mmCIF file of C-alpha atoms in Angstrom:
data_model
loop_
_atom_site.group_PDB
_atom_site.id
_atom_site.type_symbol
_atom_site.label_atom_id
_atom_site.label_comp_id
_atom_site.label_asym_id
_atom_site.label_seq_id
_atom_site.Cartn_x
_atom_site.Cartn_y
_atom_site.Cartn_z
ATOM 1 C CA UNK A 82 0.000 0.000 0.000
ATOM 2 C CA UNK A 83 1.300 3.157 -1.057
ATOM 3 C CA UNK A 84 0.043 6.732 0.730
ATOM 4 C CA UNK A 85 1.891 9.790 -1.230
ATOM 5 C CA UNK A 86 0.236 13.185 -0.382
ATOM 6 C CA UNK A 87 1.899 16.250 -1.607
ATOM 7 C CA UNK A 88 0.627 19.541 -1.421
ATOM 8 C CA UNK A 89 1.632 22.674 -2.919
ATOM 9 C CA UNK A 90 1.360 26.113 -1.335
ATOM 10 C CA UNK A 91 2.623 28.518 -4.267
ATOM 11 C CA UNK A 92 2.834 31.944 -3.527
ATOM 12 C CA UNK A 93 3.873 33.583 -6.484
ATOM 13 C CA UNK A 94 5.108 36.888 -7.876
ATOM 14 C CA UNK A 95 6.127 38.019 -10.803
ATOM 15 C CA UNK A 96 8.886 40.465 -11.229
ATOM 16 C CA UNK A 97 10.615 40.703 -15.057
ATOM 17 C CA UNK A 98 8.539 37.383 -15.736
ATOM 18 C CA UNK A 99 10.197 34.780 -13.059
ATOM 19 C CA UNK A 100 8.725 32.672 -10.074
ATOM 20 C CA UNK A 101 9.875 33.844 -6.256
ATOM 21 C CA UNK A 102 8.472 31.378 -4.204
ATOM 22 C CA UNK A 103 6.744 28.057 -3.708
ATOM 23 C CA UNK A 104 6.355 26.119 -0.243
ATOM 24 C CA UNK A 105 5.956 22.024 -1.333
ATOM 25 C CA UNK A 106 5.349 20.079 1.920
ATOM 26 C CA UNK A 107 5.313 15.783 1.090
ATOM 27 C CA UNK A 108 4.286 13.132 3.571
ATOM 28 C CA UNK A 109 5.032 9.626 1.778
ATOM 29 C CA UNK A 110 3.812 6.612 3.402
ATOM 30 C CA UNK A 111 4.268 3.324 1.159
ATOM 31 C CA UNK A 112 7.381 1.413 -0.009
ATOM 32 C CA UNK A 113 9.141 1.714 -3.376
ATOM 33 C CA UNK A 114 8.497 4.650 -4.112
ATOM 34 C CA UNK A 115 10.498 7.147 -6.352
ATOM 35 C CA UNK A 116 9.547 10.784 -5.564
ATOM 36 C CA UNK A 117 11.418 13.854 -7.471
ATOM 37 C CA UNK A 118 11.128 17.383 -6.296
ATOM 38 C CA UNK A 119 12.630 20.213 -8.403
ATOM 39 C CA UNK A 120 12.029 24.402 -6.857
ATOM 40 C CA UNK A 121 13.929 27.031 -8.558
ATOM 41 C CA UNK A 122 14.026 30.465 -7.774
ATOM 42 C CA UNK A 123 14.198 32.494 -4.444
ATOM 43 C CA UNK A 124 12.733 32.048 -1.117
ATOM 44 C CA UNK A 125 11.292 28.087 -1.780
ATOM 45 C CA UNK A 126 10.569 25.467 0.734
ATOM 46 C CA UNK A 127 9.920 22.117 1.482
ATOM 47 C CA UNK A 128 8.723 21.541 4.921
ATOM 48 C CA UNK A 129 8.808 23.579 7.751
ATOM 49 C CA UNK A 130 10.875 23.469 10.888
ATOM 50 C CA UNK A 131 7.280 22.775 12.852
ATOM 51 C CA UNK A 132 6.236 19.922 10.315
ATOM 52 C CA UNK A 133 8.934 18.689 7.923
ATOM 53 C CA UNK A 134 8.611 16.931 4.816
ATOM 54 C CA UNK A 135 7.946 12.918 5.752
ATOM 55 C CA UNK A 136 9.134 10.515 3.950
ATOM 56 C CA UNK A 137 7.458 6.946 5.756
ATOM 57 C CA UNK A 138 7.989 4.178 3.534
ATOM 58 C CA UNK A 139 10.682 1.051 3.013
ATOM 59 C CA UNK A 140 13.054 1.125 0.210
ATOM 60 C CA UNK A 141 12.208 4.543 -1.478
ATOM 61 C CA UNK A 142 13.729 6.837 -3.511
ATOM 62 C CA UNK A 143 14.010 10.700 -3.307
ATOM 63 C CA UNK A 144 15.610 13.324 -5.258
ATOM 64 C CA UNK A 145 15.217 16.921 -4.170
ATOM 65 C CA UNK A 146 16.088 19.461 -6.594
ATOM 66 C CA UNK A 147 16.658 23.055 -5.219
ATOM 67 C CA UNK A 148 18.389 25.909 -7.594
ATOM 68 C CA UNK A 149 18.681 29.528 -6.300
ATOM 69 C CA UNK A 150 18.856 31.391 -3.589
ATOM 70 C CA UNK A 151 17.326 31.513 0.180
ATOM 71 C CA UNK A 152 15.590 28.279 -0.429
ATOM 72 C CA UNK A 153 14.892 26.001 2.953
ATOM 73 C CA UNK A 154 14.318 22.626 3.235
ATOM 74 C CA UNK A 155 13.194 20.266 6.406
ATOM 75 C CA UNK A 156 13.073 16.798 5.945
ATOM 76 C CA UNK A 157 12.107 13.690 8.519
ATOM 77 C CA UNK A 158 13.384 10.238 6.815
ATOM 78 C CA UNK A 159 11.473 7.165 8.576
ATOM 79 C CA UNK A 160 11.556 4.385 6.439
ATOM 80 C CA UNK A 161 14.357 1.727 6.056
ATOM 81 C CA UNK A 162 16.227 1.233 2.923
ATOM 82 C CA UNK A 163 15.761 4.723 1.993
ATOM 83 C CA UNK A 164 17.974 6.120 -0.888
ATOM 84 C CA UNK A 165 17.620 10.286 -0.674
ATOM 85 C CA UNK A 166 19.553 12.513 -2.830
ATOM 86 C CA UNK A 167 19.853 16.170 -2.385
ATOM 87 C CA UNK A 168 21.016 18.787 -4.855
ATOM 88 C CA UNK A 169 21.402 22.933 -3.931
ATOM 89 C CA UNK A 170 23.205 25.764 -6.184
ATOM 90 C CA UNK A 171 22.879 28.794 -4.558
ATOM 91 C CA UNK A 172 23.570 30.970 -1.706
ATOM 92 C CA UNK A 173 22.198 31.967 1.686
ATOM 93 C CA UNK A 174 20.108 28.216 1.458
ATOM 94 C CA UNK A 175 19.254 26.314 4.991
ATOM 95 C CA UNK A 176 19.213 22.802 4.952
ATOM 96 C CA UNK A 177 18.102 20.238 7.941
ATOM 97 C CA UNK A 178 17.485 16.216 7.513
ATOM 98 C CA UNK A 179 16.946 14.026 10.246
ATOM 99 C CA UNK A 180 17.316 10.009 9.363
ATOM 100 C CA UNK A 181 14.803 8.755 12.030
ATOM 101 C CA UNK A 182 12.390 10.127 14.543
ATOM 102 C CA UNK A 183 12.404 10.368 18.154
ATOM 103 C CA UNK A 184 8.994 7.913 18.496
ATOM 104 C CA UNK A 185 10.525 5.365 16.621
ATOM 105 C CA UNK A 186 14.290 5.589 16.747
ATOM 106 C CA UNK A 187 15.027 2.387 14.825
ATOM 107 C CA UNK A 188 13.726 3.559 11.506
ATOM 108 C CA UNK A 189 15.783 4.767 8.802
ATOM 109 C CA UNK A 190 17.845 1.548 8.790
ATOM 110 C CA UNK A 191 20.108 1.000 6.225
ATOM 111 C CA UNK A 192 19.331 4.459 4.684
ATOM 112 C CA UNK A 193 21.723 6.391 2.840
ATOM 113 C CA UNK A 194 21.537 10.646 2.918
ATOM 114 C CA UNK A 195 23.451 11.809 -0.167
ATOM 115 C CA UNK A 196 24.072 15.621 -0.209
ATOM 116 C CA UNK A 197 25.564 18.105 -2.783
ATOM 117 C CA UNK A 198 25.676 21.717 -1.860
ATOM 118 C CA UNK A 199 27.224 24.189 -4.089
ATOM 119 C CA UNK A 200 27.323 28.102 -3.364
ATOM 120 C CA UNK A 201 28.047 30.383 -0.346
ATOM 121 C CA UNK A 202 26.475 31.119 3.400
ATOM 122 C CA UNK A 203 24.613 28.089 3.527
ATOM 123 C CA UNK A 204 23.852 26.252 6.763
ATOM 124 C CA UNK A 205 23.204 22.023 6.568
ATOM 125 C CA UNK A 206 22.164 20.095 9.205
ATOM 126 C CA UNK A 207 22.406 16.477 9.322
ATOM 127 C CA UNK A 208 21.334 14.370 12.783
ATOM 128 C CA UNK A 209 21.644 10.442 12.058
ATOM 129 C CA UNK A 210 19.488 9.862 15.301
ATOM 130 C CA UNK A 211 19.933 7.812 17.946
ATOM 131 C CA UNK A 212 19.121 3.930 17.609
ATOM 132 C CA UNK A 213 20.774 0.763 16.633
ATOM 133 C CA UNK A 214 20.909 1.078 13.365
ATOM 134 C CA UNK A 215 22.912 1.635 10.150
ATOM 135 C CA UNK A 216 22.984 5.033 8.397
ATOM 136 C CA UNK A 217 25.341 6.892 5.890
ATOM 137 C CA UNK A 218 25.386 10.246 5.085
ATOM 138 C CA UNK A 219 27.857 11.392 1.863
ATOM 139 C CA UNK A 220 28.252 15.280 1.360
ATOM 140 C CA UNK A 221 29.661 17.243 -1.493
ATOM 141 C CA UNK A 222 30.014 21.037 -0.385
ATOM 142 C CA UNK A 223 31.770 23.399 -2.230
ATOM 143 C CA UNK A 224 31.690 27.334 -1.975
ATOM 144 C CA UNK A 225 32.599 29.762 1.006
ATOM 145 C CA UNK A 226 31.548 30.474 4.201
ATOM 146 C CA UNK A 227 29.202 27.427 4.614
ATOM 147 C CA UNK A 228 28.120 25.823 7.935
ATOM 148 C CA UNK A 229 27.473 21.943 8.540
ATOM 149 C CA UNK A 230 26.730 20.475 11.677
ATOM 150 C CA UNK A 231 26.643 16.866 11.734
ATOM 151 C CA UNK A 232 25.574 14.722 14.780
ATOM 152 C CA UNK A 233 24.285 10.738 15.591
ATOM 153 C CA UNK A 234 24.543 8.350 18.609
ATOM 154 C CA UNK A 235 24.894 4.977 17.910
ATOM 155 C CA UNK A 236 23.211 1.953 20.299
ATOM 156 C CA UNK A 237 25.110 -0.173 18.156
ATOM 157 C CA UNK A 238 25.145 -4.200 17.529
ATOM 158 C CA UNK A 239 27.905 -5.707 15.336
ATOM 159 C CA UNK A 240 27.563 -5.109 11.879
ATOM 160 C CA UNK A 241 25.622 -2.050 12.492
ATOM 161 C CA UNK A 242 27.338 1.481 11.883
ATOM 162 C CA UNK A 243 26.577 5.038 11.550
ATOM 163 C CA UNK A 244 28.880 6.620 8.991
ATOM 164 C CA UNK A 245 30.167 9.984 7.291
ATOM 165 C CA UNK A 246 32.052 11.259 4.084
ATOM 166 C CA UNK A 247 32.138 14.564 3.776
ATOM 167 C CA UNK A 248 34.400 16.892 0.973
ATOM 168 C CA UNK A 249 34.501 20.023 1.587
ATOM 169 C CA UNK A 250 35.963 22.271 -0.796
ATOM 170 C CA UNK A 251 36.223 26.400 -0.684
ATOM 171 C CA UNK A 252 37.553 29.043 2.076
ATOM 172 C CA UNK A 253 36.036 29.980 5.417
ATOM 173 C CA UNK A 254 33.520 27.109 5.758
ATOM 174 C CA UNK A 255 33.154 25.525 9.218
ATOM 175 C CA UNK A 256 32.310 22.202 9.759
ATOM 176 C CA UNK A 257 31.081 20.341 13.430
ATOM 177 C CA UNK A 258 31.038 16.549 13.795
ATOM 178 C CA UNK A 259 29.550 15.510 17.231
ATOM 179 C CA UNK A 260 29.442 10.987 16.805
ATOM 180 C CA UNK A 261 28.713 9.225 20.236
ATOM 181 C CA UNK A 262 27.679 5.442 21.760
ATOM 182 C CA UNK A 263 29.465 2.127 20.974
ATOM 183 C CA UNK A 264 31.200 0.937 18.424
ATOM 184 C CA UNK A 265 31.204 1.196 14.897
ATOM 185 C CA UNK A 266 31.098 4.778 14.248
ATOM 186 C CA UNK A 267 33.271 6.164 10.706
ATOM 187 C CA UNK A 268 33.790 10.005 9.679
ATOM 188 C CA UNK A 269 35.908 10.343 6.737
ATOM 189 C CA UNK A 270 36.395 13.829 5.682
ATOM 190 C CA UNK A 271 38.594 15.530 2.970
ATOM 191 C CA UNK A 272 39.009 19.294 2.938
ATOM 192 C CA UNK A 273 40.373 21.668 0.326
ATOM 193 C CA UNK A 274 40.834 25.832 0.649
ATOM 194 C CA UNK A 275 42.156 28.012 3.214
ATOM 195 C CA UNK A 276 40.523 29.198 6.742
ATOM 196 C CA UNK A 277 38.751 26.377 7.044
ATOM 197 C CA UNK A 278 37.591 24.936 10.754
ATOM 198 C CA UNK A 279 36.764 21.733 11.447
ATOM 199 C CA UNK A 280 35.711 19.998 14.671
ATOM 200 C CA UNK A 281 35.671 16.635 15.253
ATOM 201 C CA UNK A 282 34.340 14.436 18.965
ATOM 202 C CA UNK A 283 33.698 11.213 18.319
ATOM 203 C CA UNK A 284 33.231 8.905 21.436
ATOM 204 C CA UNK A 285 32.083 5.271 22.181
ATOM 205 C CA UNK A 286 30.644 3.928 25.734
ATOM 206 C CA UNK A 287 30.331 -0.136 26.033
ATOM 207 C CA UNK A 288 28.016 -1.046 28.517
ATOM 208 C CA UNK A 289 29.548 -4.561 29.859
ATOM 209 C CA UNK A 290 27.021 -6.730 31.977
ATOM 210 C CA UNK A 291 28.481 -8.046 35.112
ATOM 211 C CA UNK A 292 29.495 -11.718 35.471
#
């Protein structure tokens, strides 16, 4: 069974004959899906910080499309086996995905966030969640003066792992890694430009039962 609603708020002005804005908000409930989302133009958004985009369903594709500037995006991933891709070009863009929910912190198992961000003064968030579970998130970010935050506690069992790759290319871009709980936890980051900060705390706790 498959449950996709999408609604589309547009609010739109025209000013020498181009769009400004649209607000798309998505809740996808169902499993094998393949949803594509493409905004351009200034001041567009998909989900709100109250009620983000949510995608529900098991082994379901997304690829979300956003070209200009000012554009915001908030995005819950639930289901397992989820495959989302995200594209931006532009500045001044904010940018927040969480790979499971706080209800059910198990979901988004074996999911896979794949990020490329291209322009200036953007801000991404990433939070991998806290569960046993798998989860990957690959970023691409080039341009200056961007801000990612990256964070995920893992409740892991072996085989399970919560992982990063991030390249960061450009001048003046700061980048925060925060990975905590036991075992299996990978950040693999490669940085090119000048004035770049990066911080990295990555810590594991093993709970051992007693004899």
């Amino acid at each position: 069974m498959k449950k996709i609603q999408i609604y589309f708020i547009m609010f739109v002005m025209f000013f020498a004959g181009s769009v400004l804005a649209s607000d798309v908000f998505i809740e996808q409930i169902g499993s094998s899906s393949s949803i594509k989302v493409t905004q351009q133009g200034t001041s567009n958004r998909i989900g709100s910080s109250l009620t983000p985009s949510f995608f529900g369903g098991d082994s379901d594709k997304f690829d979300i499309e956003q070209v200009g500037a000012v554009n915001e995006l908030d995005l819950l991933v639930n289901g397992n086996n989820t495959n989302v891709t995200l594209n931006t070009f532009g500045a001044g863009n904010i940018e927040s995905i969480v790979c499971g929910s706080k209800t059910t912190p198990n979901s988004c198992d074996s999911s896979v966030i794949d990020y490329t961000i291209s322009g200036n003064n953007n801000k991404i968030t990433t939070d991998l969640g806290s569960a046993d579970k798998s989860a990957t998130s690959k970023m691409k970010v080039s341009g200056d003066n961007n801000v990612i935050t990256h964070t995920g506690t893992h409740v892991s069992t072996l085989g399970s792992k919560i992982s990063a790759d991030i390249t960061l290319t450009g001048n003046s871009n700061k980048l925060d890694m925060t990975q905590s709980g036991s075992l299996n936890e990978n950040i693999k980051i490669d940085s090119t430009g000048n004035n770049n900060t990066i911080s990295i705390s990555q810590s594991s706790i093993i709970t051992l039962s007693a004899p």
